[in-house]
mmCIF file of C-alpha atoms in Angstrom:
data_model
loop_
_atom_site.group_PDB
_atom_site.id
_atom_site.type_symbol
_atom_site.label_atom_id
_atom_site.label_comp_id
_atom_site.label_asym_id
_atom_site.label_seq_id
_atom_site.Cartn_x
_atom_site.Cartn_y
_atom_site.Cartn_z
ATOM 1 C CA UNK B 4 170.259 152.621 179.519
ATOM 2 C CA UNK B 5 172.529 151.509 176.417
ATOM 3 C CA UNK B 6 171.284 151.711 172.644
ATOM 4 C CA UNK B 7 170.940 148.191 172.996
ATOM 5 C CA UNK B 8 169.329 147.177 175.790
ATOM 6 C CA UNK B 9 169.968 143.003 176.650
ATOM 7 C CA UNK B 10 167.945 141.107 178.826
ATOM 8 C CA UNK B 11 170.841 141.618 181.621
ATOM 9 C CA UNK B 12 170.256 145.184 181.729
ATOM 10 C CA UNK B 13 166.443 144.371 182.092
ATOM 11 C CA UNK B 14 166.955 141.950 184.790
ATOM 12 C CA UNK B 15 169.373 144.229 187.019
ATOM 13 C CA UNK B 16 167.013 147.008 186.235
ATOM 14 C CA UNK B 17 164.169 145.030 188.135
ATOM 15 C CA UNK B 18 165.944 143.552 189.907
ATOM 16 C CA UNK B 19 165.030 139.645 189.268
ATOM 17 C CA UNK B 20 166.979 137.187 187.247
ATOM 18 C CA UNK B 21 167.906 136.865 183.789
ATOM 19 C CA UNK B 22 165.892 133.455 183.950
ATOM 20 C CA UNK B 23 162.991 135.439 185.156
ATOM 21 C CA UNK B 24 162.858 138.091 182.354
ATOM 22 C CA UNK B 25 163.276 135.448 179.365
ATOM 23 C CA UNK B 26 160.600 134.013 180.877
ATOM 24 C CA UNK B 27 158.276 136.645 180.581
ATOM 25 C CA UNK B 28 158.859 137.351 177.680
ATOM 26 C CA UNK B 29 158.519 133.842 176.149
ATOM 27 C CA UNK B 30 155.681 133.366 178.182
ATOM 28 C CA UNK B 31 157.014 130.104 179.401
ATOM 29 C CA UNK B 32 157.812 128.963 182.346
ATOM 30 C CA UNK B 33 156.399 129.513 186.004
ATOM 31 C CA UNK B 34 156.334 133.259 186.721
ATOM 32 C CA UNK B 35 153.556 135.310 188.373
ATOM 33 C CA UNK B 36 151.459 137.432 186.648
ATOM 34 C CA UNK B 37 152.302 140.663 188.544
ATOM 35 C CA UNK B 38 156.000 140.108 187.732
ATOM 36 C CA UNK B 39 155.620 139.425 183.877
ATOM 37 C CA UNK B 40 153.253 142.598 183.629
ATOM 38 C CA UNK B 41 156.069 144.502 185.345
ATOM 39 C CA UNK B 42 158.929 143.427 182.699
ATOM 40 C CA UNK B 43 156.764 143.567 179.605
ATOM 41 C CA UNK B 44 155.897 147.075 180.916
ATOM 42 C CA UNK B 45 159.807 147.992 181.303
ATOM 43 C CA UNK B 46 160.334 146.554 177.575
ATOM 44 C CA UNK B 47 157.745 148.325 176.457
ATOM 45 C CA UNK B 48 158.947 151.651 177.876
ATOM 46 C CA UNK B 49 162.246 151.453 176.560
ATOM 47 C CA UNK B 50 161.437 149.650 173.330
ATOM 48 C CA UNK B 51 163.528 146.582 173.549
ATOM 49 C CA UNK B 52 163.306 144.288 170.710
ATOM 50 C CA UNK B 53 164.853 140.855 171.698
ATOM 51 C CA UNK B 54 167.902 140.027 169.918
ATOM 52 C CA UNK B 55 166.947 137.269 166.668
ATOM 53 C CA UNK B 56 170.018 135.158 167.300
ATOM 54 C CA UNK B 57 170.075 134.944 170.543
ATOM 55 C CA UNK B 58 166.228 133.891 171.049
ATOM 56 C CA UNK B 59 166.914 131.593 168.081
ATOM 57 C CA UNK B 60 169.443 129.164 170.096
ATOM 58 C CA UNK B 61 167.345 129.562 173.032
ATOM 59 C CA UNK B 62 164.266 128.385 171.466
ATOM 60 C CA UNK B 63 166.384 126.237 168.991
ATOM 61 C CA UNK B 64 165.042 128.053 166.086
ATOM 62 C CA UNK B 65 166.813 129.282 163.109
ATOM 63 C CA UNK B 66 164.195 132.156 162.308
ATOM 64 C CA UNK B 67 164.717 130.885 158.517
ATOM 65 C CA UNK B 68 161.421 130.232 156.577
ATOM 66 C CA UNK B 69 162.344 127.274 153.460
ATOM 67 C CA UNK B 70 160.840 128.635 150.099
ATOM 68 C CA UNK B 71 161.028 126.057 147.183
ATOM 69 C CA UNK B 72 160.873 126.625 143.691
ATOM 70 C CA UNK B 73 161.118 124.425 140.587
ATOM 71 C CA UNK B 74 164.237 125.140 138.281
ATOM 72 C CA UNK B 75 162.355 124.636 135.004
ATOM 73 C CA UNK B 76 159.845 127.230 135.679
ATOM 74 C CA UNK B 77 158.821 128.832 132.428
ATOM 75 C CA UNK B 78 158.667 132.966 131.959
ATOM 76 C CA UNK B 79 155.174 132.897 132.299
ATOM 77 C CA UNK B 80 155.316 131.163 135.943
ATOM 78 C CA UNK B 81 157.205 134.001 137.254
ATOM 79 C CA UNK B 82 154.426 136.408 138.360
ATOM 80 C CA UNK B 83 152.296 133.141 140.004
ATOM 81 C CA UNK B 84 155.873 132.740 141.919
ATOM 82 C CA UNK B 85 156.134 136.285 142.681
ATOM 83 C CA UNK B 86 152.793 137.077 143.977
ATOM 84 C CA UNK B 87 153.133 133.621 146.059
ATOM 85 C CA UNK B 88 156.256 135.115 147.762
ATOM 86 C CA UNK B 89 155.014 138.215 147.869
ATOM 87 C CA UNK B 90 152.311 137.323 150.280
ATOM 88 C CA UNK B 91 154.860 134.622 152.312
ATOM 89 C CA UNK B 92 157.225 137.642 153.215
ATOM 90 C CA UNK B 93 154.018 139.620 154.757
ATOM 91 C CA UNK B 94 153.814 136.905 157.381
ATOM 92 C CA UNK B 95 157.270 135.720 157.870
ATOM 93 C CA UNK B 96 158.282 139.676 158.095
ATOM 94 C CA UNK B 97 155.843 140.436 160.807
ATOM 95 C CA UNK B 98 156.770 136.949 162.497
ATOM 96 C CA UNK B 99 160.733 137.718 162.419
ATOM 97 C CA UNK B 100 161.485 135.570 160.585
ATOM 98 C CA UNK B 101 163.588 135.385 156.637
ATOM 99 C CA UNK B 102 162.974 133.543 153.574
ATOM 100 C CA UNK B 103 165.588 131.605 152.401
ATOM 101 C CA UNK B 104 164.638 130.754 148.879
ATOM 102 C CA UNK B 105 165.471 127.252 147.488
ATOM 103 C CA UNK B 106 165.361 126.326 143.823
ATOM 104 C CA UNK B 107 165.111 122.617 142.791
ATOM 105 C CA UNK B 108 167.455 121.302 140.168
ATOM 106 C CA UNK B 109 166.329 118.888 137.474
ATOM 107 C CA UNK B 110 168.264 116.219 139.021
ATOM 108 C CA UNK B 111 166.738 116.216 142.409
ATOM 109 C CA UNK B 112 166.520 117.878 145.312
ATOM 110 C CA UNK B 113 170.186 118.043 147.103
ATOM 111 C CA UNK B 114 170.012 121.504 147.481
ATOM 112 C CA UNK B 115 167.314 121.332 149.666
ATOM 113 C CA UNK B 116 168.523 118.407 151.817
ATOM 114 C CA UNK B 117 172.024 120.492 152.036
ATOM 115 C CA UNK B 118 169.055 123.216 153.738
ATOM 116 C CA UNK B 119 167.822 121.153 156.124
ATOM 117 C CA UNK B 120 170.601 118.525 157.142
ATOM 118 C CA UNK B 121 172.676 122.041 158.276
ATOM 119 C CA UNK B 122 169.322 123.341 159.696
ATOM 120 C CA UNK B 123 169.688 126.499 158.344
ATOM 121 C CA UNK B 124 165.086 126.340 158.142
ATOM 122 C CA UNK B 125 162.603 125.910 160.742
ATOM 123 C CA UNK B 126 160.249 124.848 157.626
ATOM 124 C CA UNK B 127 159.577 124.913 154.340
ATOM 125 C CA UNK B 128 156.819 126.181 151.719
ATOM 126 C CA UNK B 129 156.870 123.988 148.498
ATOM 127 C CA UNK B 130 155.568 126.147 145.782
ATOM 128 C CA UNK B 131 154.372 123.512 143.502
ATOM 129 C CA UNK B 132 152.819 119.676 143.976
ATOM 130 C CA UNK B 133 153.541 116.580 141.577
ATOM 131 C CA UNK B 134 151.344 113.508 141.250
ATOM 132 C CA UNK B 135 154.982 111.639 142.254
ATOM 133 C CA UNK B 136 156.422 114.136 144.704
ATOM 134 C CA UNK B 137 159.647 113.356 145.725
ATOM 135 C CA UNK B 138 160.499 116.326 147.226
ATOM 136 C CA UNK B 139 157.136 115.912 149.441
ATOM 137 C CA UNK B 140 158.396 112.564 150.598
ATOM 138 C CA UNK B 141 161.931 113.348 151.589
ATOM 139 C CA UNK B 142 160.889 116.369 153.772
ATOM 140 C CA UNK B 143 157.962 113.648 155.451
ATOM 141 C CA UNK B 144 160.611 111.469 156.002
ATOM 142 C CA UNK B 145 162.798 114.747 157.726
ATOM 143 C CA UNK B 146 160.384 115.735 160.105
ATOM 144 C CA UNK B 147 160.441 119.340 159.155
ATOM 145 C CA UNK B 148 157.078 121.053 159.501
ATOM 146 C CA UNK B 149 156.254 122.082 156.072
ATOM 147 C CA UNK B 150 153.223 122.978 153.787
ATOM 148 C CA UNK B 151 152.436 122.431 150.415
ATOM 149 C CA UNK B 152 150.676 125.274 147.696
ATOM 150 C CA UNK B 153 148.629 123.222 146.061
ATOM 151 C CA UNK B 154 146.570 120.041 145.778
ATOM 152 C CA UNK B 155 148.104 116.498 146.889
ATOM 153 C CA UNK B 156 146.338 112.952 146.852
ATOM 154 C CA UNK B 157 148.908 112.385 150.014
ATOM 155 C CA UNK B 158 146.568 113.417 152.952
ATOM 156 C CA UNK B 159 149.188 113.706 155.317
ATOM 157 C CA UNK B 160 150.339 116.955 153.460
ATOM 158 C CA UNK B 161 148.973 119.873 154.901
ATOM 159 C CA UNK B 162 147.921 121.559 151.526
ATOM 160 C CA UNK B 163 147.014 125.186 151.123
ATOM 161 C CA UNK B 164 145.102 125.946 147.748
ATOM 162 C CA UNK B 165 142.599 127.776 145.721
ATOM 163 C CA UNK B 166 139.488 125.532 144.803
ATOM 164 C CA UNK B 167 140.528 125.218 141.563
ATOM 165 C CA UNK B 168 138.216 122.495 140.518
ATOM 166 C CA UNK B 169 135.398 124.519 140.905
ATOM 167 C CA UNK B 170 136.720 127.529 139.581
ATOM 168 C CA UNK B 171 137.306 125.858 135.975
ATOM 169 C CA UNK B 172 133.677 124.390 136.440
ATOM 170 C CA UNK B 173 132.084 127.634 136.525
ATOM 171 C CA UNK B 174 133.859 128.895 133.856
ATOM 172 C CA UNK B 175 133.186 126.135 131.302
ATOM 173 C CA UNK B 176 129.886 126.119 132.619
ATOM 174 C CA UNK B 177 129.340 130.275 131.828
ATOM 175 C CA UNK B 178 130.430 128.975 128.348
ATOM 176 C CA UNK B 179 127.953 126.010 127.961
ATOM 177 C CA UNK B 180 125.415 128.236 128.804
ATOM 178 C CA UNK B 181 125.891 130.575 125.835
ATOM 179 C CA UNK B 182 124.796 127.759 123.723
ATOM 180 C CA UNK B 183 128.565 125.912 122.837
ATOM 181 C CA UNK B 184 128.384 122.297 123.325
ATOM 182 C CA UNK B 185 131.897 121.319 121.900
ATOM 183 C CA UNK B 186 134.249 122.944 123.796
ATOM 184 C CA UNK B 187 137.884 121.484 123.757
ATOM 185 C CA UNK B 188 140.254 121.341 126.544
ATOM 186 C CA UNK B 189 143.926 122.491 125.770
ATOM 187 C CA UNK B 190 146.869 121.253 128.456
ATOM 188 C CA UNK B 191 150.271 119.804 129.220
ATOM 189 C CA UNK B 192 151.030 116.265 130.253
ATOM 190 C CA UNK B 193 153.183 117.631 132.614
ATOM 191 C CA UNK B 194 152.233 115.498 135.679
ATOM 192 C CA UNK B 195 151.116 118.080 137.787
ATOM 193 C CA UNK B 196 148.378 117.533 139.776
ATOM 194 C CA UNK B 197 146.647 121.057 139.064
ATOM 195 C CA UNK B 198 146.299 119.607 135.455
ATOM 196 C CA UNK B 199 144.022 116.569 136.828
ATOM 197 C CA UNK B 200 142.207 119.245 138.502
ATOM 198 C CA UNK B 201 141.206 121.546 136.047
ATOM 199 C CA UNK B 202 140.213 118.814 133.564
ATOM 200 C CA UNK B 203 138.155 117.203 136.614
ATOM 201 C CA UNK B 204 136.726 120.737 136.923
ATOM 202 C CA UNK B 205 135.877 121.094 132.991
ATOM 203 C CA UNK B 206 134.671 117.546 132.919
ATOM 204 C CA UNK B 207 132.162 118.431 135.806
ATOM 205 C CA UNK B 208 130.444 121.689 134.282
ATOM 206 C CA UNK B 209 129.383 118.850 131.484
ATOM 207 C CA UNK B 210 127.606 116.522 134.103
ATOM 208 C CA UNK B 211 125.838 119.602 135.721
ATOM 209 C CA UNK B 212 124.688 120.549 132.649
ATOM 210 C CA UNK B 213 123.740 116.665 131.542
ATOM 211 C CA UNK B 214 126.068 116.779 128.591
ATOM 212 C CA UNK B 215 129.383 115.110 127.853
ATOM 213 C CA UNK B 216 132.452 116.064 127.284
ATOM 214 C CA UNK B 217 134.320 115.019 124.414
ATOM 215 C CA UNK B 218 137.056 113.000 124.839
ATOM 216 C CA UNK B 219 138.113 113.813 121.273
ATOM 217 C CA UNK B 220 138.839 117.439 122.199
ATOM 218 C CA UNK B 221 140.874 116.855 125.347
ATOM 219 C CA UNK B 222 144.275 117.588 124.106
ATOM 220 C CA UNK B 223 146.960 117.203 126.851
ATOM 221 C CA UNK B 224 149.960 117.850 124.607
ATOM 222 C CA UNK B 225 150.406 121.452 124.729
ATOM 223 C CA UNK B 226 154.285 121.356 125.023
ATOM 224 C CA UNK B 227 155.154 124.396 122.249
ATOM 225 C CA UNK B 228 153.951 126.298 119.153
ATOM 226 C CA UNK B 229 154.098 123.812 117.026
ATOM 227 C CA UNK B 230 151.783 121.168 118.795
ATOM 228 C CA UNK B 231 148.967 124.061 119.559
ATOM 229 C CA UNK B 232 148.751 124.712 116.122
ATOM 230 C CA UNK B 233 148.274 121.316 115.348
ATOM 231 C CA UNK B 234 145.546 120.851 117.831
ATOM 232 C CA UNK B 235 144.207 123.822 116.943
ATOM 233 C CA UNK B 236 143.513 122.408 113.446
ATOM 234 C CA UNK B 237 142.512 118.926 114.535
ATOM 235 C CA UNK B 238 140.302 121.100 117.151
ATOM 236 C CA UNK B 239 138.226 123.042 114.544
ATOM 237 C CA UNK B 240 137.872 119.877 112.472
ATOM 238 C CA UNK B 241 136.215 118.558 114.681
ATOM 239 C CA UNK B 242 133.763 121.198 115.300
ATOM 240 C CA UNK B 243 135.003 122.877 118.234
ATOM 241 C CA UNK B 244 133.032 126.256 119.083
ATOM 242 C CA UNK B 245 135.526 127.023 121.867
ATOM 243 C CA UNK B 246 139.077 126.295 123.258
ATOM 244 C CA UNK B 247 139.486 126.437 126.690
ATOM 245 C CA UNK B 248 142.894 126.487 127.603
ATOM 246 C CA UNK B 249 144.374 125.487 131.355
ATOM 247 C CA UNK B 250 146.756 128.111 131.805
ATOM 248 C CA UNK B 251 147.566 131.482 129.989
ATOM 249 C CA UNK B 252 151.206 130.497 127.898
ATOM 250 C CA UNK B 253 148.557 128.069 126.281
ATOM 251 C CA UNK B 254 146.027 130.329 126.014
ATOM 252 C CA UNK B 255 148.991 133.069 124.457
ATOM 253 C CA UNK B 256 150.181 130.462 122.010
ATOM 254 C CA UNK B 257 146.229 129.367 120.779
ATOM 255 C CA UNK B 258 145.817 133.052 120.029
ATOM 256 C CA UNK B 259 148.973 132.963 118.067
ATOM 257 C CA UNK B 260 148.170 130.053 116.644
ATOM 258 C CA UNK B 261 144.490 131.454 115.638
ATOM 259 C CA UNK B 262 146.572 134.638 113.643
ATOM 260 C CA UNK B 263 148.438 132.538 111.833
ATOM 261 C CA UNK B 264 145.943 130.220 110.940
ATOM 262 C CA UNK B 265 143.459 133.301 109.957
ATOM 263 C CA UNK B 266 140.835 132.094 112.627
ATOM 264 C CA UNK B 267 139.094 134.905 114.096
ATOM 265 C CA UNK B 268 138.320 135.052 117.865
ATOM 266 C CA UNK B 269 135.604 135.094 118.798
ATOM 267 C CA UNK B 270 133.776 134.871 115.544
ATOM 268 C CA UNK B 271 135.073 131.690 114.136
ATOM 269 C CA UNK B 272 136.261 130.153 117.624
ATOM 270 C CA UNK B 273 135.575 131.970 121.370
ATOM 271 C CA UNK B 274 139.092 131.374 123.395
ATOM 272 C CA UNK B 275 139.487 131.212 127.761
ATOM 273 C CA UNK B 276 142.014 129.828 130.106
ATOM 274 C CA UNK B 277 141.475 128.638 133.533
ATOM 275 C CA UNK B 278 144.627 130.800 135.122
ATOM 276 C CA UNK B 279 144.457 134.525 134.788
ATOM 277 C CA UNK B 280 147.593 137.083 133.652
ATOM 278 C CA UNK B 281 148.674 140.398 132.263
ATOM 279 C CA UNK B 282 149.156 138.795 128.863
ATOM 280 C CA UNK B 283 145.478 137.950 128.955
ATOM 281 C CA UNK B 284 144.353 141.665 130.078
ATOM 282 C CA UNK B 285 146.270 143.455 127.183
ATOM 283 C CA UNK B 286 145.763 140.749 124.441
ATOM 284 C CA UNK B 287 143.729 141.419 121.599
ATOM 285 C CA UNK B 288 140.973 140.212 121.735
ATOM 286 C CA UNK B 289 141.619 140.078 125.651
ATOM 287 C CA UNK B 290 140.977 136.712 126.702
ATOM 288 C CA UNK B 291 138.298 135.434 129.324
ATOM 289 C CA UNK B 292 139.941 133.928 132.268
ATOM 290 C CA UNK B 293 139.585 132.627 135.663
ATOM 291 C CA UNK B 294 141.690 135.271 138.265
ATOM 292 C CA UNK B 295 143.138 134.099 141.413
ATOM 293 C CA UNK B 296 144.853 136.344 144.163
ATOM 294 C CA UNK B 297 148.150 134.015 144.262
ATOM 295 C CA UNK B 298 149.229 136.566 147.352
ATOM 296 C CA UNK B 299 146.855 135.616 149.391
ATOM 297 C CA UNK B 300 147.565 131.536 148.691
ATOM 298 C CA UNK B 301 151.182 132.614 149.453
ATOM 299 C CA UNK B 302 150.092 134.438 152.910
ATOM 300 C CA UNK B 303 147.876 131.884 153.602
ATOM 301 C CA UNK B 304 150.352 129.130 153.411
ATOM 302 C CA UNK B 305 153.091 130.759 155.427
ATOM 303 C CA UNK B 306 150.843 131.408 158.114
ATOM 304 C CA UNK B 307 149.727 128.033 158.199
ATOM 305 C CA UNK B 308 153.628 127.153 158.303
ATOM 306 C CA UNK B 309 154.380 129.032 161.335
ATOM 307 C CA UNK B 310 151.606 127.136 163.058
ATOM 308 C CA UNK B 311 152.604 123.992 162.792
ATOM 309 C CA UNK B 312 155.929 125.617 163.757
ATOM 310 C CA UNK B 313 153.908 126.657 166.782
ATOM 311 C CA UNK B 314 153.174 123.161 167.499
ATOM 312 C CA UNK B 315 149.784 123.340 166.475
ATOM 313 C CA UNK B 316 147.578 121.238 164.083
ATOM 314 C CA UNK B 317 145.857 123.135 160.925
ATOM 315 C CA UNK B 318 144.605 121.698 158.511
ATOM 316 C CA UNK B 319 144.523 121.698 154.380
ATOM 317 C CA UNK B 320 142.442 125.126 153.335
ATOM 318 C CA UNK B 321 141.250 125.263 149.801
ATOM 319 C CA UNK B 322 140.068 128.615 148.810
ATOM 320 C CA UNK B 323 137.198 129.936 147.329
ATOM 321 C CA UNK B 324 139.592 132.671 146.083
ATOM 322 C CA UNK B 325 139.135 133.163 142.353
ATOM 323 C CA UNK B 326 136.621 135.131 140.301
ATOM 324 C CA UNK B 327 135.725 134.487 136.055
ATOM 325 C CA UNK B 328 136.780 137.690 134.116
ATOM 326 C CA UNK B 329 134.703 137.741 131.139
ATOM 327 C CA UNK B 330 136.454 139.255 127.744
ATOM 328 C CA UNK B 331 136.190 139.659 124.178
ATOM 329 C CA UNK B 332 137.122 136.367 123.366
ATOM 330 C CA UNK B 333 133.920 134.567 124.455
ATOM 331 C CA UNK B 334 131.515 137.428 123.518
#
C-alpha cells in the first residue's frame, strides 16, 4: 500500500465501492454491520487517517473553529484569554479541527462577518458578553452555531460560564463574617455583564447575612490610577474596613494606591478581588482572591461548540468552578 493510503485504495482493497467505505467510516448511510466492521478493521490495520480537506467538502465543513477576542483587551486580560484558548485547542485538536482566532475592532465587527460570509468557520466561541451585544446578534441573525463564555440576559445564547455570582457571595460573605460590616465595592462601568454579576453576588452575601450594603461604597468608576485613589480616599472616609475589588488590575492599582496614600493593608484597610492572578500571588501583602480554572471554561465551551455542530441541543452550563484563596490582605 502507498504512504498515503485514500479511500480508493481501501475500496479496491475490499473490494466494495468508494461510496461504501465513506460510508463506514462516517457512519452514515445504509451499510451492514459486517461490512463496516470489515473496513474500519482494514483502516485500522494500516493506520489511515482520512484526509481533512477532503472529508471537509464532503461533509461541507471547513474544520475551522471561530475564536473571538475584543481589541481593547487590557495587559492584565491576557492570561484569562490565554488559559480560555488554552483549554479550546484541547478539544478542537483532538476533534480535527483549527482555531482561527478573530479579534474585534473598536468599530465593529467586519472582521468577523468577512469570517463567516467566506465560510472559512463551522462556529464560533465569543470570549466575552456585553449587556448590548452586537456581535451576539449578528452571528443569531447568521445562523452559525456558536457559544458564548460568559453570562447573557439573551436566553437563546447558549452560554458557558463559571457561577460567578456565587463565587463573589462567598467571598464577601468570608469577610462579613470576620466582623467588617462596611465593605466597599470597587469596579468599572464598563457594560459588561460580569460587572452586574459580581455586584449582584456582593450585594447578596449582605441579605444572607441580614445586613445592607452600602450604596455609598459601590464605586463603579475604576477606569485608572487616578480615580482609585480618589475612591480610595472617599472610601476610608467613609469608614470602609475593606475594599473588595472585582477584578485584579483594580485590586493592583488599590494596593498602589494604599502605598502612596501610607494606608497599611491589612491593618488600616483588608483588600480582595473577585478574579484571581499571578499579580495577586506575588504581591505584597498577597491579596485574597476568588480563583477560577479559565481552561476548563475554555474546554468546556468548545466542546459544547462542536455539539451543536453535531446537531445536537446543549444547553447553558454555569460552573461551580472557582475556589476563595485566602491571603495576607484580609488577615
Amino acid at each position: 500500500m502507498p504512504d498515503k493510503m485514500t479511500i480508493d485504495d481501501i475500496a479496491e482493497a475490499l473490494g466494495v465501492s468508494k461510496t461504501t467505505v465513506s460510508r463506514a467510516i462516517s457512519g452514515k448511510g445504509r451499510i451492514s454491520a459486517a461490512t463496516t466492521a470489515r473496513i474500519r478493521d482494514y483502516i485500522e490495520q494500516h493506520n489511515y487517517k482520512p484526509n481533512v480537506v477532503a472529508r471537509g467538502l464532503a461533509q461541507q465543513r471547513t474544520y475551522n473553529i471561530g475564536v473571538v477576542c475584543p481589541m481593547d483587551y487590557e495587559i492584565f486580560d491576557l492570561p484569562f484569554f490565554h488559559r480560555c484558548l488554552h483549554g479550546i485547542s484541547e478539544v478542537t485538536a483532538a476533534a480535527g479541527y483549527d482555531i482561527l482566532l478573530s479579534m474585534l475592532e473598536a468599530q465593529g465587527h467586519r472582521n468577523l462577518q468577512r469570517i463567516v460570509e467566506h465560510r472559512k468557520v463551522d462556529g464560533v466561541v465569543l470570549t466575552r458578553t456585553l449587556l448590548h451585544d452586537p456581535v451576539a446578534e449578528y452571528l443569531k441573525r447568521s445562523g452559525l452555531p456558536f457559544v458564548v463564555i460568559g453570562s447573557s440576559p439573551d436566553p437563546e445564547l447558549v452560554q458557558i460560564d463559571n457561577d460567578h455570582r456565587n463565587a463573589c457571595c462567598e467571598l464577601t460573605s468570608i469577610l462579613l463574617g470576620k466582623g467588617m460590616r462596611k465593605l466597599a465595592l470597587v469596579g468599572k462601568d464598563d457594560h459588561q455583564i460580569i460587572t452586574e454579576t459580581r455586584r449582584k453576588g456582593f450585594e447578596a452575601a449582605f441579605v444572607r447575612a441580614g445586613l445592607t450594603a452600602d450604596p455609598a461604597l459601590i464605586y463603579l468608576r475604576a477606569d485608572n490610577e487616578h480615580a482609585v485613589l480618589t475612591i480610595l480616599e472617599d472610601a476610608l472616609a467613609r469608614g470602609a474596613e475593606g475594599i473588595v475589588c472585582m477584578d485584579e488590575r483594580i485590586a493592583t492599582m488599590m494596593l498602589a494606591a494604599c502605598r502612596e496614600k501610607g494606608v497599611r493593608v491589612p491593618e488600616d484597610v483588608r483588600l480582595a478581588s473577585f478574579y484571581n492572578s499571578q499579580a495577586l500571588d506575588h504581591s505584597s501583602p498577597a491579596i485574597t482572591a476568588v480563583d477560577v480554572d479559565d481552561r476548563k471554561i475554555g474546554f468546556t465551551a468548545a466542546r459544547t461548540l462542536l455539539e451543536l455542530i453535531e446537531g445536537r441541543e446543549p444547553g447553558s452550563q454555569f460552573l461551580k468552578n472557582y475556589k476563595i484563596i485566602l491571603r495576607e490582605s484580609t488577615m
